[in-house]
Amino acid sequence: SVILDAAASPLVPTASLSAPSELGVCDDLDLNAQGSAGGGIYPLSFHWGVTSADQAATAAAAAIRAALPAQGLPVDRVALPVSLFAEGKPFTFTLYVSNRAGGVSAVASHTVRRKGYPLLVTGFQGAATSKTVYRADTVRLVGAVSLPLLDCVSGLSLAGTR
């Protein structure tokens, strides 16, 4: 049998957190930490948190905190309904990850604010493909903007607005 000593310094994982900065009235929040790394062959443990610097949003922050996964689970993606968020209040989400070797990442954070109106849907036209572009190449990007679906809001109409 072979006895292995623990690593002199454990592999330090990296926490990666992405999400939109603004939510429209019909937009649920998708917190994505799938870019986090450093677990080796084992899944990372995710430690989610949320705070709000606005005292008027304390109850909403507590409700959001209760909806987050339990600490230390291998949950790298979280969906939260927009109804949890107080309109116009900032909520800062925090995330750190740990691995089985005892490594702990730095804290990643992201602030989200819910708007009181629907947000436009934006994107690029065409297929989602990857292409290598060189300095001498001409690149043409065509954007697309559309109104969101307003099924979640009763009585809201954009008729007559410009």
CSV table of C-alpha atoms in Angstrom, one decimal:
chain,number,residue,atom,x,y,z
A,1,SER,CA,0.0,0.0,0.0
A,2,VAL,CA,1.0,3.6,-0.6
A,3,ILE,CA,0.3,6.4,1.8
A,4,LEU,CA,0.0,9.8,0.2
A,5,ASP,CA,0.4,13.0,2.3
A,6,ALA,CA,-2.0,15.9,1.8
A,7,ALA,CA,-0.9,18.5,-0.7
A,8,ALA,CA,1.4,21.2,0.8
A,9,SER,CA,-1.0,23.8,-0.6
A,10,PRO,CA,-4.4,22.7,-1.8
A,11,LEU,CA,-5.6,23.6,-5.3
A,12,VAL,CA,-7.4,26.9,-5.0
A,13,PRO,CA,-10.7,26.9,-6.9
A,14,THR,CA,-12.1,29.9,-8.8
A,15,ALA,CA,-15.6,31.2,-8.4
A,16,SER,CA,-17.3,32.6,-11.5
A,17,LEU,CA,-20.7,34.2,-11.3
A,18,SER,CA,-22.7,35.6,-14.2
A,19,ALA,CA,-26.2,37.1,-14.3
A,20,PRO,CA,-28.0,40.1,-15.8
A,21,SER,CA,-27.6,43.4,-13.9
A,22,GLU,CA,-31.3,44.3,-14.5
A,23,LEU,CA,-34.5,42.4,-14.4
A,24,GLY,CA,-37.7,43.4,-16.1
A,25,VAL,CA,-41.1,42.9,-14.6
A,26,CYS,CA,-41.4,39.5,-16.3
A,27,ASP,CA,-37.8,38.3,-16.1
A,28,ASP,CA,-36.8,35.6,-13.6
A,29,LEU,CA,-33.2,35.7,-12.4
A,30,ASP,CA,-30.7,33.0,-13.6
A,31,LEU,CA,-27.5,32.9,-11.5
A,32,ASN,CA,-24.9,31.0,-13.4
A,33,ALA,CA,-21.7,29.7,-11.8
A,34,GLN,CA,-21.0,27.0,-14.3
A,35,GLY,CA,-17.7,28.7,-15.2
A,36,SER,CA,-16.3,28.0,-11.7
A,37,ALA,CA,-13.3,25.7,-11.7
A,38,GLY,CA,-10.9,23.9,-9.5
A,39,GLY,CA,-12.6,20.8,-8.1
A,40,GLY,CA,-10.3,18.3,-9.8
A,41,ILE,CA,-12.3,15.1,-10.4
A,42,TYR,CA,-14.8,16.0,-7.7
A,43,PRO,CA,-17.6,18.5,-7.9
A,44,LEU,CA,-17.2,21.8,-6.3
A,45,SER,CA,-19.2,22.9,-3.3
A,46,PHE,CA,-21.1,26.2,-3.8
A,47,HIS,CA,-21.8,28.7,-1.1
A,48,TRP,CA,-24.4,31.3,-2.2
A,49,GLY,CA,-25.4,34.5,-0.4
A,50,VAL,CA,-27.4,37.7,-0.9
A,51,THR,CA,-27.5,41.1,0.7
A,52,SER,CA,-29.1,44.4,0.1
A,53,ALA,CA,-27.6,47.8,1.1
A,54,ASP,CA,-31.1,49.2,1.1
A,55,GLN,CA,-32.8,48.8,4.5
A,56,ALA,CA,-36.2,48.8,2.8
A,57,ALA,CA,-35.2,45.6,1.0
A,58,THR,CA,-34.3,43.6,4.1
A,59,ALA,CA,-37.4,41.4,4.0
A,60,ALA,CA,-37.0,40.7,0.3
A,61,ALA,CA,-33.3,39.8,0.8
A,62,ALA,CA,-34.3,37.3,3.5
A,63,ALA,CA,-36.9,35.7,1.2
A,64,ILE,CA,-34.3,35.4,-1.6
A,65,ARG,CA,-31.8,34.0,0.9
A,66,ALA,CA,-34.3,31.3,1.9
A,67,ALA,CA,-34.8,30.4,-1.8
A,68,LEU,CA,-31.1,29.9,-2.4
A,69,PRO,CA,-29.7,26.3,-2.3
A,70,ALA,CA,-28.3,25.0,1.0
A,71,GLN,CA,-24.6,25.8,1.6
A,72,GLY,CA,-22.0,23.4,0.2
A,73,LEU,CA,-24.2,21.6,-2.3
A,74,PRO,CA,-22.9,21.1,-5.9
A,75,VAL,CA,-25.5,23.5,-7.3
A,76,ASP,CA,-23.9,25.7,-10.0
A,77,ARG,CA,-27.1,27.3,-11.4
A,78,VAL,CA,-29.9,29.0,-9.5
A,79,ALA,CA,-33.2,30.3,-10.9
A,80,LEU,CA,-35.2,32.8,-8.8
A,81,PRO,CA,-38.6,34.3,-9.6
A,82,VAL,CA,-38.8,38.0,-10.2
A,83,SER,CA,-41.6,38.2,-7.6
A,84,LEU,CA,-38.9,37.9,-4.8
A,85,PHE,CA,-37.2,41.1,-5.8
A,86,ALA,CA,-38.3,44.5,-4.5
A,87,GLU,CA,-38.6,47.0,-7.4
A,88,GLY,CA,-35.7,49.4,-7.8
A,89,LYS,CA,-33.7,47.9,-4.9
A,90,PRO,CA,-30.1,46.5,-5.4
A,91,PHE,CA,-29.4,43.0,-4.4
A,92,THR,CA,-25.8,41.8,-4.3
A,93,PHE,CA,-25.3,38.0,-4.7
A,94,THR,CA,-22.1,36.5,-3.5
A,95,LEU,CA,-20.6,33.1,-4.2
A,96,TYR,CA,-17.5,31.2,-3.1
A,97,VAL,CA,-16.6,27.7,-4.0
A,98,SER,CA,-14.6,25.0,-2.1
A,99,ASN,CA,-13.1,21.7,-3.1
A,100,ARG,CA,-12.5,18.4,-1.3
A,101,ALA,CA,-8.8,19.3,-0.9
A,102,GLY,CA,-9.7,22.2,1.4
A,103,GLY,CA,-9.2,24.9,-1.2
A,104,VAL,CA,-11.5,27.9,-1.0
A,105,SER,CA,-12.0,30.5,-3.7
A,106,ALA,CA,-12.2,34.3,-3.4
A,107,VAL,CA,-15.7,35.6,-3.2
A,108,ALA,CA,-17.4,36.6,-6.6
A,109,SER,CA,-20.2,39.0,-6.4
A,110,HIS,CA,-22.8,40.5,-8.8
A,111,THR,CA,-25.5,43.2,-8.2
A,112,VAL,CA,-29.0,42.9,-9.7
A,113,ARG,CA,-31.8,45.5,-9.7
A,114,ARG,CA,-35.4,44.9,-10.7
A,115,LYS,CA,-37.0,47.5,-12.9
A,116,GLY,CA,-40.6,48.5,-12.8
A,117,TYR,CA,-41.1,47.9,-16.6
A,118,PRO,CA,-40.3,45.2,-19.1
A,119,LEU,CA,-36.8,45.3,-20.7
A,120,LEU,CA,-36.3,45.1,-24.4
A,121,VAL,CA,-35.0,41.8,-25.8
A,122,THR,CA,-31.7,42.4,-27.6
A,123,GLY,CA,-29.4,40.1,-29.6
A,124,PHE,CA,-27.5,39.6,-32.8
A,125,GLN,CA,-29.2,38.2,-36.0
A,126,GLY,CA,-27.9,35.0,-37.5
A,127,ALA,CA,-26.7,31.7,-36.2
A,128,ALA,CA,-24.6,31.5,-33.1
A,129,THR,CA,-21.3,30.4,-34.6
A,130,SER,CA,-17.7,31.1,-33.7
A,131,LYS,CA,-15.4,32.6,-36.3
A,132,THR,CA,-11.7,33.7,-36.2
A,133,VAL,CA,-11.4,37.3,-37.2
A,134,TYR,CA,-8.2,39.1,-38.2
A,135,ARG,CA,-7.3,42.8,-38.0
A,136,ALA,CA,-7.7,43.3,-41.8
A,137,ASP,CA,-11.1,41.5,-41.9
A,138,THR,CA,-14.3,43.4,-42.3
A,139,VAL,CA,-16.9,42.4,-39.7
A,140,ARG,CA,-20.6,43.2,-39.9
A,141,LEU,CA,-22.8,42.6,-36.9
A,142,VAL,CA,-26.5,43.1,-37.2
A,143,GLY,CA,-28.5,43.6,-34.0
A,144,ALA,CA,-32.1,42.8,-33.3
A,145,VAL,CA,-34.3,44.5,-30.7
A,146,SER,CA,-37.9,43.4,-29.9
A,147,LEU,CA,-40.5,43.9,-27.3
A,148,PRO,CA,-40.8,41.3,-24.6
A,149,LEU,CA,-43.7,39.0,-24.0
A,150,LEU,CA,-46.0,40.7,-21.5
A,151,ASP,CA,-48.0,37.7,-20.4
A,152,CYS,CA,-47.0,38.1,-16.8
A,153,VAL,CA,-48.4,41.6,-16.5
A,154,SER,CA,-52.2,42.1,-16.6
A,155,GLY,CA,-53.4,45.5,-17.8
A,156,LEU,CA,-50.0,46.6,-19.3
A,157,SER,CA,-50.1,47.8,-22.8
A,158,LEU,CA,-47.5,49.4,-25.0
A,159,ALA,CA,-50.1,50.6,-27.5
A,160,GLY,CA,-49.7,54.3,-28.4
A,161,THR,CA,-46.2,54.6,-27.0
A,162,ARG,CA,-43.2,55.4,-29.1
